[in-house]
Coordinates of C-alpha atoms in Angstrom, one line a residue:
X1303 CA 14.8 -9.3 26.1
X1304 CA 12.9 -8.9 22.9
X1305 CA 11.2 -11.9 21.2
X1306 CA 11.3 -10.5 17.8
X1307 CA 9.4 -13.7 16.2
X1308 CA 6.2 -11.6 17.9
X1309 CA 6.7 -8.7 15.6
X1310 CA 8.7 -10.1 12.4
X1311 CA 5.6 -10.6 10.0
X1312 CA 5.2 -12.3 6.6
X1313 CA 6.3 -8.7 4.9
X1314 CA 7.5 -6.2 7.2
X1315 CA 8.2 -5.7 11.0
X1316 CA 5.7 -4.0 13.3
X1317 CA 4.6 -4.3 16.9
X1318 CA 3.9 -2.1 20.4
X1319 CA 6.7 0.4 21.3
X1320 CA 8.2 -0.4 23.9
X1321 CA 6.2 -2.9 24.8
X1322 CA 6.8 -5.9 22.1
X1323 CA 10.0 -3.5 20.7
X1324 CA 12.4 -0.8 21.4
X1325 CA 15.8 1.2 20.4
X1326 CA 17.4 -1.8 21.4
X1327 CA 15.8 -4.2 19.5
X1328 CA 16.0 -1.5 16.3
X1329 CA 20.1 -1.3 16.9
X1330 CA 20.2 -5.2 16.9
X1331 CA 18.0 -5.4 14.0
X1332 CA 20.2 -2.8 12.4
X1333 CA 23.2 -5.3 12.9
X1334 CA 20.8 -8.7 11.7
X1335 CA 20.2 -6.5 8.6
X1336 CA 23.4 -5.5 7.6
X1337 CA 24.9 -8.9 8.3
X1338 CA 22.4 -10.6 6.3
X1339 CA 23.4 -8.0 3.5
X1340 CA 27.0 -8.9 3.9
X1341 CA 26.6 -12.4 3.7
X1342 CA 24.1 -12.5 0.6
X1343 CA 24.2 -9.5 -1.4
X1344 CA 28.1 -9.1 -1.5
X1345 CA 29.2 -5.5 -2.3
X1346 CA 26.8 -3.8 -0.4
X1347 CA 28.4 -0.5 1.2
X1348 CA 25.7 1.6 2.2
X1349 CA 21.8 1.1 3.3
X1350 CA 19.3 4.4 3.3
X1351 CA 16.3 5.0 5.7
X1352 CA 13.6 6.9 6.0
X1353 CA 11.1 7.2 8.7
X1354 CA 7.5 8.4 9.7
X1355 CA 5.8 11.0 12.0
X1356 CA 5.8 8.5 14.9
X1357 CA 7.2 9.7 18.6
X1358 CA 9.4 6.7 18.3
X1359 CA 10.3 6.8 14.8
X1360 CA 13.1 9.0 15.0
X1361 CA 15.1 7.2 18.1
X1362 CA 14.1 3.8 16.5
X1363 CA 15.7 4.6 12.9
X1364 CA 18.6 6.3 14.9
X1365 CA 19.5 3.0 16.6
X1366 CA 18.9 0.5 13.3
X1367 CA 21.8 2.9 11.9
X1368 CA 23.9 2.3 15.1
X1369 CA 23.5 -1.0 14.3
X1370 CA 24.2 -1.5 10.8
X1371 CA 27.3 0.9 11.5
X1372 CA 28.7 -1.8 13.5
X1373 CA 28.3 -4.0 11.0
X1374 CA 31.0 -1.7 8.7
X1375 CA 28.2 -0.7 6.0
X1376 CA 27.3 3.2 5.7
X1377 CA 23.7 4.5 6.3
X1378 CA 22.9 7.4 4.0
X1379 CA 19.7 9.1 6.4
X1380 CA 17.2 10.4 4.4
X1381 CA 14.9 11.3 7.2
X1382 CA 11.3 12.1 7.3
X1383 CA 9.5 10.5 4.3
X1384 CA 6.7 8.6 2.9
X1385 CA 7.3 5.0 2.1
X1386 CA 7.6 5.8 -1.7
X1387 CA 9.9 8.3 -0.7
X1388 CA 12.2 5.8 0.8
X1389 CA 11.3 3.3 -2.1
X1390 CA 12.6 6.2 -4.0
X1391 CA 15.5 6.5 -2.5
X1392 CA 16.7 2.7 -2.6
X1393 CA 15.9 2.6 -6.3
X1394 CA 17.6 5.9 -7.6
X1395 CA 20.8 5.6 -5.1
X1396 CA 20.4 1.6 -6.0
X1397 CA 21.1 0.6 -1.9
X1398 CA 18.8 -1.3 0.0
X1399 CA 16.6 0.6 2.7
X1400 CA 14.5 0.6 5.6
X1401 CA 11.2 2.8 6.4
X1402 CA 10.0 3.4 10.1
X1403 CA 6.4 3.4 9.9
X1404 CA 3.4 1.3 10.9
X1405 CA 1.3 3.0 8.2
X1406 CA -2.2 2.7 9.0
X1407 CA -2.0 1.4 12.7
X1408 CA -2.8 3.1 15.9
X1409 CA 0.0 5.5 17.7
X1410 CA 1.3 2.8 19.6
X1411 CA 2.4 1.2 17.0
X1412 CA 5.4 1.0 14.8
X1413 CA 7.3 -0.9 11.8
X1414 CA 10.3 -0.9 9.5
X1415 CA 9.4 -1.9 5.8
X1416 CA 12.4 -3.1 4.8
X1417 CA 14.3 -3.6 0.8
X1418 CA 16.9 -4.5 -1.4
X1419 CA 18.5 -2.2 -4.1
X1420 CA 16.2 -0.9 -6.1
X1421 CA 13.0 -1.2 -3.7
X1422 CA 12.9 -4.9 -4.2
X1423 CA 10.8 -5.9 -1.5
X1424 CA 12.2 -8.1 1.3
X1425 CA 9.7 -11.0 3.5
X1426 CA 9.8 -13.9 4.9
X1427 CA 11.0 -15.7 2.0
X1428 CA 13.4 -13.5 1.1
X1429 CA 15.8 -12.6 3.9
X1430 CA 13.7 -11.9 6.8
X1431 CA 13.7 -15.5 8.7
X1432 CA 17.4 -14.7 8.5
X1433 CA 17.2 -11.5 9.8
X1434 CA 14.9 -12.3 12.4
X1435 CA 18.3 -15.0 13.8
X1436 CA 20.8 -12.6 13.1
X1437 CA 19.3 -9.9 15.5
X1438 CA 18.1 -12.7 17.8
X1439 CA 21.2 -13.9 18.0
X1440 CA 22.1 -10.2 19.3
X1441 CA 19.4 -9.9 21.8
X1442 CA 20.0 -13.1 23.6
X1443 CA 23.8 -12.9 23.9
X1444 CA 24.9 -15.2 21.7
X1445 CA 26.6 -12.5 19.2
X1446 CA 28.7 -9.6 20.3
X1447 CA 26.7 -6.8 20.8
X1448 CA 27.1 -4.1 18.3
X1449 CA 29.9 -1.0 18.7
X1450 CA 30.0 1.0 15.8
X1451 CA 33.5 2.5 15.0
X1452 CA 34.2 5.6 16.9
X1453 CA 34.2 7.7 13.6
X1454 CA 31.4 6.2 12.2
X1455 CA 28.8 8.8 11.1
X1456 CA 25.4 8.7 9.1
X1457 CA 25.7 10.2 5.8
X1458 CA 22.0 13.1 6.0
X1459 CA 20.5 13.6 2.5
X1460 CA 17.3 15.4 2.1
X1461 CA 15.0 13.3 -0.8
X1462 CA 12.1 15.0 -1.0
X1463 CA 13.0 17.0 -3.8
X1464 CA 14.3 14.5 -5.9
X1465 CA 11.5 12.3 -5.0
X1466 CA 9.4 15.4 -6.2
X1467 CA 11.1 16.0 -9.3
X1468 CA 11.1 12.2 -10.3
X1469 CA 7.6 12.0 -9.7
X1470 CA 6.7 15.1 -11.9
X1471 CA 8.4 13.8 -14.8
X1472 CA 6.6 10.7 -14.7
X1473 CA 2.7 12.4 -15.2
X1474 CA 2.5 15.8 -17.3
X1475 CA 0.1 17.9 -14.9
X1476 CA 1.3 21.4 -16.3
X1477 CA -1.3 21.5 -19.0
X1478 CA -4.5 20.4 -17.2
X1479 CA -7.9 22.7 -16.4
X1480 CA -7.5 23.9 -12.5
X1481 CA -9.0 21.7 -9.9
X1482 CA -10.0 22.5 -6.2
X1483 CA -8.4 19.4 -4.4
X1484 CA -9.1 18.5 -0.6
X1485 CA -6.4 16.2 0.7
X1486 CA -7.0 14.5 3.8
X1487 CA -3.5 13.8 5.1
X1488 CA -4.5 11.9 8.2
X1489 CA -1.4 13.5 10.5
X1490 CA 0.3 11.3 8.3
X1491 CA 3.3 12.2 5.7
X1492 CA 1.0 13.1 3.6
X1493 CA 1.2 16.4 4.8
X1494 CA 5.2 16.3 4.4
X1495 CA 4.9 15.0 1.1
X1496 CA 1.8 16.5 -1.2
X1497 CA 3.2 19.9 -0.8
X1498 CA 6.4 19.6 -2.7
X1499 CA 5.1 17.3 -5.5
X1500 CA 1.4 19.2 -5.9
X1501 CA 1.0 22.4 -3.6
X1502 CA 2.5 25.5 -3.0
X1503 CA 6.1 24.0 -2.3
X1504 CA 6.2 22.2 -5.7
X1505 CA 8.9 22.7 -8.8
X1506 CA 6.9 24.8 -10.6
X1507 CA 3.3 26.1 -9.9
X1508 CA 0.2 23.7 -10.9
X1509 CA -3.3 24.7 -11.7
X1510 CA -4.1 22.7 -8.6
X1511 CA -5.8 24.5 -5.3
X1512 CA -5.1 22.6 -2.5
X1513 CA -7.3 22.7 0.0
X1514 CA -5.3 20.7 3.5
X1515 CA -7.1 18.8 5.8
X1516 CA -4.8 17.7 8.8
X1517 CA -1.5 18.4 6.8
X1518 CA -0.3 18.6 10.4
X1519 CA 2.9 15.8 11.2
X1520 CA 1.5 13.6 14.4
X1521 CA 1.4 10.3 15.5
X1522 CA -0.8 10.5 17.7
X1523 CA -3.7 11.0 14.8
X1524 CA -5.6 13.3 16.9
X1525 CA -7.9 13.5 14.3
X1526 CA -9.1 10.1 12.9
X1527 CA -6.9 7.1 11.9
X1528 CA -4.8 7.2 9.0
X1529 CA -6.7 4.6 7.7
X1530 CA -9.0 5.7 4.7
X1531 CA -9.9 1.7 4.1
X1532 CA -12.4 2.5 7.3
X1533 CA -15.3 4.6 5.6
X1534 CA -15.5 6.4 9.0
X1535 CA -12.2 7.9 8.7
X1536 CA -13.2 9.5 5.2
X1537 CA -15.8 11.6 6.4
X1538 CA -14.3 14.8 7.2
X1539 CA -13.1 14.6 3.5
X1540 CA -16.3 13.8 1.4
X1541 CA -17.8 16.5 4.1
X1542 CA -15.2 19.4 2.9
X1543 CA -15.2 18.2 -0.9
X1544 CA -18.9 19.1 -0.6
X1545 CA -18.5 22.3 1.4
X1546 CA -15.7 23.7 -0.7
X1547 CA -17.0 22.5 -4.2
X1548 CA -14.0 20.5 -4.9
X1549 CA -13.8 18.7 -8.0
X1550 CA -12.6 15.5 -5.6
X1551 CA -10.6 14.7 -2.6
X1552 CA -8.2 12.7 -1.8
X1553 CA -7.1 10.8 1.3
X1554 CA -3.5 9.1 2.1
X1555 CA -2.8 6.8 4.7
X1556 CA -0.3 7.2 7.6
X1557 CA 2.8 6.4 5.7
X1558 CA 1.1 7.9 2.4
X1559 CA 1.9 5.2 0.4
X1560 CA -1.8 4.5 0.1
X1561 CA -4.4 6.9 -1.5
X1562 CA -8.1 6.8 -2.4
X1563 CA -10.3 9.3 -3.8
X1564 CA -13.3 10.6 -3.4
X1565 CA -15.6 12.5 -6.2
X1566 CA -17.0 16.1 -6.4
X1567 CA -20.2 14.6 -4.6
X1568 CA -18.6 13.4 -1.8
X1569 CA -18.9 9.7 -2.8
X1570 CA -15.9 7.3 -2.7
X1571 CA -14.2 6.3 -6.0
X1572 CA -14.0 2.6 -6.2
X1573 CA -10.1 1.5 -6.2
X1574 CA -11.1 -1.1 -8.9
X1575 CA -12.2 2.4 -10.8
X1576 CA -9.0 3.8 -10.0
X1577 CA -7.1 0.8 -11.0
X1578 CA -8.7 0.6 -14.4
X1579 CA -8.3 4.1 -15.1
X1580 CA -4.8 4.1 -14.5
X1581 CA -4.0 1.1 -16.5
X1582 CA -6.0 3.0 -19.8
X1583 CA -3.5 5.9 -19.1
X1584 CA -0.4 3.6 -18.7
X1585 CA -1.5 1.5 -21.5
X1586 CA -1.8 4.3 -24.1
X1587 CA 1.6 4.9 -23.2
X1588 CA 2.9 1.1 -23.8
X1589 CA 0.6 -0.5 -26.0
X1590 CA 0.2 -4.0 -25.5
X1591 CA 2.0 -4.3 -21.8
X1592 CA 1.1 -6.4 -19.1
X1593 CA -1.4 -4.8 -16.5
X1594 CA -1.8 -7.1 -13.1
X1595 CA -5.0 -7.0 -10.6
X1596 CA -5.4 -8.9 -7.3
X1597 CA -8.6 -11.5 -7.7
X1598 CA -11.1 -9.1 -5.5
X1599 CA -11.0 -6.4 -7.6
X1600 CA -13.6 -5.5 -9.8
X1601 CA -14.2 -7.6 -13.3
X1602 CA -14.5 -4.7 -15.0
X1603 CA -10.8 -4.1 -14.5
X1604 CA -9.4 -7.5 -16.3
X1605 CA -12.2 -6.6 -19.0
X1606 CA -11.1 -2.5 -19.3
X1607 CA -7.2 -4.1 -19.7
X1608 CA -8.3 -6.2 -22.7
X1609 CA -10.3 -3.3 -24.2
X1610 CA -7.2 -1.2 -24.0
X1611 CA -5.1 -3.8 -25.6
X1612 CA -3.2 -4.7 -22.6
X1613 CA -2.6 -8.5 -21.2
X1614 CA -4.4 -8.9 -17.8
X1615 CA -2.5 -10.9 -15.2
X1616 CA -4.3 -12.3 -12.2
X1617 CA -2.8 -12.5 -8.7
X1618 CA -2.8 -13.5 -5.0
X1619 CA -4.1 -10.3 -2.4
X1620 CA -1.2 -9.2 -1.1
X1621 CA 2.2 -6.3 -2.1
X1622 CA 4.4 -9.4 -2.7
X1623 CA 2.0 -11.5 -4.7
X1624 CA 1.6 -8.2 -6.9
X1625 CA 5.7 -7.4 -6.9
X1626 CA 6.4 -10.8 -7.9
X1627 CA 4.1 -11.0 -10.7
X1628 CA 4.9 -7.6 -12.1
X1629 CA 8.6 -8.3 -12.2
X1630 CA 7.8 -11.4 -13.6
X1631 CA 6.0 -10.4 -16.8
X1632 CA 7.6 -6.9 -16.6
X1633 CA 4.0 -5.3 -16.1
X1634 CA 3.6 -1.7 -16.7
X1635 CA 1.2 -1.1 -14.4
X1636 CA -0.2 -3.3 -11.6
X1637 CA -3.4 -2.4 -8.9
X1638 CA -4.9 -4.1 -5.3
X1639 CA -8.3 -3.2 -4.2
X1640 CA -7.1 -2.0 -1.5
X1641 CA -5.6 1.1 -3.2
X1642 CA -1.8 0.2 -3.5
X1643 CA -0.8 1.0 -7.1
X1644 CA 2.8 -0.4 -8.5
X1645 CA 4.2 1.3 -11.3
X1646 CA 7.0 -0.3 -13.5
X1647 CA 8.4 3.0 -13.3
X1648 CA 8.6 3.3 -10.0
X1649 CA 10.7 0.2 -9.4
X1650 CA 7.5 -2.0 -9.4
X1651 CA 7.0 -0.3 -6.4
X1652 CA 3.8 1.2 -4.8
X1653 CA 3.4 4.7 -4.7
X1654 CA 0.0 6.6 -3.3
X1655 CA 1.3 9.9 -4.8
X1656 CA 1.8 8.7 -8.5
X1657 CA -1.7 7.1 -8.7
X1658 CA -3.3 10.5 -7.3
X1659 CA -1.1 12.2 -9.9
X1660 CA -3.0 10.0 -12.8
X1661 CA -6.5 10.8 -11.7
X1662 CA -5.9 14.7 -11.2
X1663 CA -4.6 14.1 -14.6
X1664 CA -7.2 12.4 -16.5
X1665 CA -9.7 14.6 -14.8
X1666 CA -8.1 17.7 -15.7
X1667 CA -7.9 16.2 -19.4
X1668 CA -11.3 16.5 -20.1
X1669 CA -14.0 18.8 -19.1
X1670 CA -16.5 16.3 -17.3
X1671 CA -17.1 15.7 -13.7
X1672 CA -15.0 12.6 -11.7
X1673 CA -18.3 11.0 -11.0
X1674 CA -19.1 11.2 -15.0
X1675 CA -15.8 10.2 -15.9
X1676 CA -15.7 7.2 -13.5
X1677 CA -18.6 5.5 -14.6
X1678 CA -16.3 4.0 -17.7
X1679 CA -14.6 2.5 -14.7
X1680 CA -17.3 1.3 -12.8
X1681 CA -19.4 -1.4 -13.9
X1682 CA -20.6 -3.7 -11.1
X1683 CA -21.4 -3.1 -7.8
X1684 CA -19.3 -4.4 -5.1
X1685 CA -20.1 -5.5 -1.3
X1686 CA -16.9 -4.3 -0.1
X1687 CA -15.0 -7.1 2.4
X1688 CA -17.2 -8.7 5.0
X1689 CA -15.7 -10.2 8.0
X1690 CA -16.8 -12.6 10.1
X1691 CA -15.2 -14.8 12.9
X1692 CA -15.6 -18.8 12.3
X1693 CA -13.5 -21.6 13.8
X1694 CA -13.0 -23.4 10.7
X1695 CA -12.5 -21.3 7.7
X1696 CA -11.3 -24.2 5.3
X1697 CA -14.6 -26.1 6.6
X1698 CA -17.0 -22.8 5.7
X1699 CA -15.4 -22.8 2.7
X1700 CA -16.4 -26.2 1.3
X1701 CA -19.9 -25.5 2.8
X1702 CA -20.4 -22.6 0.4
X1703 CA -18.6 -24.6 -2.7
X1704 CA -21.6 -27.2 -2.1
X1705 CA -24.3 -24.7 -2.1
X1706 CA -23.5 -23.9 -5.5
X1707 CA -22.9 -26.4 -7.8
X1708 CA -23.2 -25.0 -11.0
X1709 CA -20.6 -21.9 -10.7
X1710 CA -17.1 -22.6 -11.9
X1711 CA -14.8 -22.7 -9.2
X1712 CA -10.9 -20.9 -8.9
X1713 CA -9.0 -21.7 -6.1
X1714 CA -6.0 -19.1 -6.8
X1715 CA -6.6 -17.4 -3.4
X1716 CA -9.3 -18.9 -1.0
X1717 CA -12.6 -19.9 -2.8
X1718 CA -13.5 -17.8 -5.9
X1719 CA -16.9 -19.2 -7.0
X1720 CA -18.3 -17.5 -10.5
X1721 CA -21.6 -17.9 -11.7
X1722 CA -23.3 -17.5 -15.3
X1723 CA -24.5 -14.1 -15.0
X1724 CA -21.3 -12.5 -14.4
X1725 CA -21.5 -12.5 -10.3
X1726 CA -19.0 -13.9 -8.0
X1727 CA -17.8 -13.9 -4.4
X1728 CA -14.7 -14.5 -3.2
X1729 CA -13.8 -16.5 0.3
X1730 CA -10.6 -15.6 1.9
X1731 CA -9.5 -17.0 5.4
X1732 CA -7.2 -14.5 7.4
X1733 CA -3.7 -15.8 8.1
X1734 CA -3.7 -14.3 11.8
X1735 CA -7.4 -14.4 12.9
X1736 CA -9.8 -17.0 13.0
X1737 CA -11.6 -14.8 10.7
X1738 CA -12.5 -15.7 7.0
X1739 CA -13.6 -12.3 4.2
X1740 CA -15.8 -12.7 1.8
X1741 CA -16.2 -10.0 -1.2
X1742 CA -19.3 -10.3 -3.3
X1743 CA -19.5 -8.1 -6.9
X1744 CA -22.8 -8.9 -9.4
X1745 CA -23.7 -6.6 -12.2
X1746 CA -27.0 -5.2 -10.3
X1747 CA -27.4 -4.1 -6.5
X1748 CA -30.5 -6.3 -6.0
X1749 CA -28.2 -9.3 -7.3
X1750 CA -25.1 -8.4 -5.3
X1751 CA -27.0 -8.5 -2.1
X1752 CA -28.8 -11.5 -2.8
X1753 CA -25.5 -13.4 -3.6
X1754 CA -24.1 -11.6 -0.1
X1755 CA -26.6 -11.9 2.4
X1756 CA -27.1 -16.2 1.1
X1757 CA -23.6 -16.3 1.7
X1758 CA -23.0 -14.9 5.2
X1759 CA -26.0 -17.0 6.1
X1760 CA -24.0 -20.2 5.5
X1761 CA -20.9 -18.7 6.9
X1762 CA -22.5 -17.5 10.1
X1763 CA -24.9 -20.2 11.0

């Protein structure tokens, strides 16, 4: 018997397969989530899913169906996809969804990111809890157990093309100078999906030469983790951008809903950078809109918003922080440090894919190298996030605020402490770990580490 309050998280579901979850939890969850779409979403017929490379993901996404069969809703089976690509799906068929994937996490591993119609996201606070009882509910034997009806079929529908061809239309690419590319896929779907939107399986041919680097599907990430956050995982890539004189690389996560990039030196591209230089190109389009930023990233990104006439909306770290602010001031645009990019045109969903399409595209605009080009993006220097284990985060917090008087203090998300000279560090306390993150940015390197290594010292001692 599964205890699924082990693996239902704030935002998604993930945990060990078989160990903390199996086919049998997936069918009952399958059930929880169609009857939760039954009792509050009336007129629901039909949910679409999507799943990963994962050994398990294909008998895990097999048995959710089951379930929500049994239930008397449809299930239109898009199979293997990306999360955008299933974020796709539920906002051009308008039908909620659910993606198997654990994204970045080891093999073990796996997930279902669920959503309503049109890729509105679904958590804790928005149908999850009820979710989480519904299927509980199953597992325990206080509910029937599910039986679909005997004639009761999936509905299979290929996306990727459409995915493809939605994508296309939403950045121009035909008319830019040819690039060498490196992707790093990871394993991950990546390697399913850059090849119909930009390589050699796309609508119409690109003045892009793709070079792959493990374009190969497997969960087992035999290479390196799908993780590109982890600086070791990105140095195959900044190794073959070197090797292969590409004018930058880029490298997606496991469900490739995440991308970051990497310039023709071999150096990473800040996703502050990336962030700023996507909000210049969606602003030009929609003069005026509303761009949001999570609090760690850089400064120079509220400040290149402004510049490009554009309102500059602050939020919370964290997808649904970003998704509820976006859909609350109908932002164009909105960015995370750690390189998810929403796009109002995407159903204020994120998309890893549509924010590589936007650098490849400014690049190719102009004749300049990306390490020239994103130094209008990069103005400070960042420490990256620190880590570090304490007992009492709220309690290292207040020590730090009493260090410094003098800076003005924000309290949006953790401690934000800004001081006169344009430097600030951010203290953040992990919901799951006794662990508390602190992110330092000052205008100069020698200031940045100063401000840094002052800080850990309280926090550690």
């Amino acid at each position: 018997m599964s205890d699924l309050s082990q693996i239902v998280k704030a935002y998604d579901i993930r945990g060990v397969v078989p160990d903390q979850w199996d086919e049998r939890a997936a069918e009952a969850l399958g059930a929880g989530f169609a009857q939760f779409l039954t009792a509050s979403h009336p007129g629901t017929t039909r949910i679409v899913t999507a799943h990963d490379m994962r050994a398990s993901s294909p008998g895990l996404a097999a048995a959710f169906a089951r379930g929500v069969l049994s239930e008397g809703l449809g299930v239109v089976e898009a199979g293997l996809g990306s999360t955008d690509l299933l974020y796709f799906a539920a906002g051009s068929l308008g039908l909620p969804g659910a993606m198997f994937t654990a994204s970045h996490n080891p093999a073990q591993y796996n997930g279902i990111k669920l959503c309503l119609a049109g890729a509105k996201p679904v958590g804790q606070e928005s149908g999850l809890v009820e979710i989480r009882k519904n299927a509980q509910r199953i597992l325990d034997g206080a509910a029937p157990w599910p039986a679909p009806a005997a004639d009761a079929r999936p509905e299979q529908r290929d996306m990727l093309t459409e995915y493809a061809r939605h994508l296309r239309t939403l950045v121009d690419l035909s008319g830019i100078r040819p690039l060498k590319v490196v992707v790093d896929a990871g394993n991950g779907m990546g390697g399913y999906t850059v090849p119909a939107v930009l390589g050699d399986q796309a609508l119409d041919a690109l003045p892009l030469t793709i070079v792959p680097l493990y374009f190969e599907l497997d969960g087992s990430f035999p290479n390196h983790e799908a993780n590109p956050l982890e600086p070791k995982n990105l140095v195959d890539l900044q190794h073959a951008v070197v090797q292969h004189g590409a004018d930058l690389g880029l490298a997606f996560d496991g469900d490739a809903d995440r991308c970051f990039v990497i310039d023709e030196r071999g150096e990473p591209v800040s996703p502050s950078a990336i962030t700023a230089l996507v909000a210049a190109r969606e602003l030009a389009k929609h003069p005026g809109d509303t761009v949001i930023y999570n609090l760690i990233t850089s400064s120079a990104v509220p400040e290149i918003i402004k510049e490009n006439g554009g309102t500059a909306v602050r939020a919370r770290v964290g997808h649904s922080f970003i998704k509820s602010e976006m859909a609350r001031t109908n932002a164009v645009f909105g960015g995370e440090h750690s390189a998810h990019y929403y796009f109002r045109d995407f159903w204020f969903a994120d998309t890893g894919m549509l924010a590589a399409m936007h650098v490849l595209a400014a690049l190719g605009g102009q004749a300049e190298p990306l390490s020239v080009l994103g130094r209008d993006f990069e103005r400070y220097v960042a420490s990256g996030e620190i880590n570090s284990t304490v007992p009492d985060q709220r309690a290292k917090q207040q020590e730090v605020r009493a260090a410094y008087p003098d800076a003005a203090v924000d309290e949006l998300d953790g401690l934000t402490l800004t001081f006169p000279d344009g430097a600030w560090l951010n203290l953040r306390a992990s919901n799951t770990e006794p662990l508390i993150r602190l992110n330092v940015e000052a205008p100069t390197a020698t200031r940045m580490a100063e401000l840094r290594d002052e800080v850990l010292g309280l926090v550690r001692r």
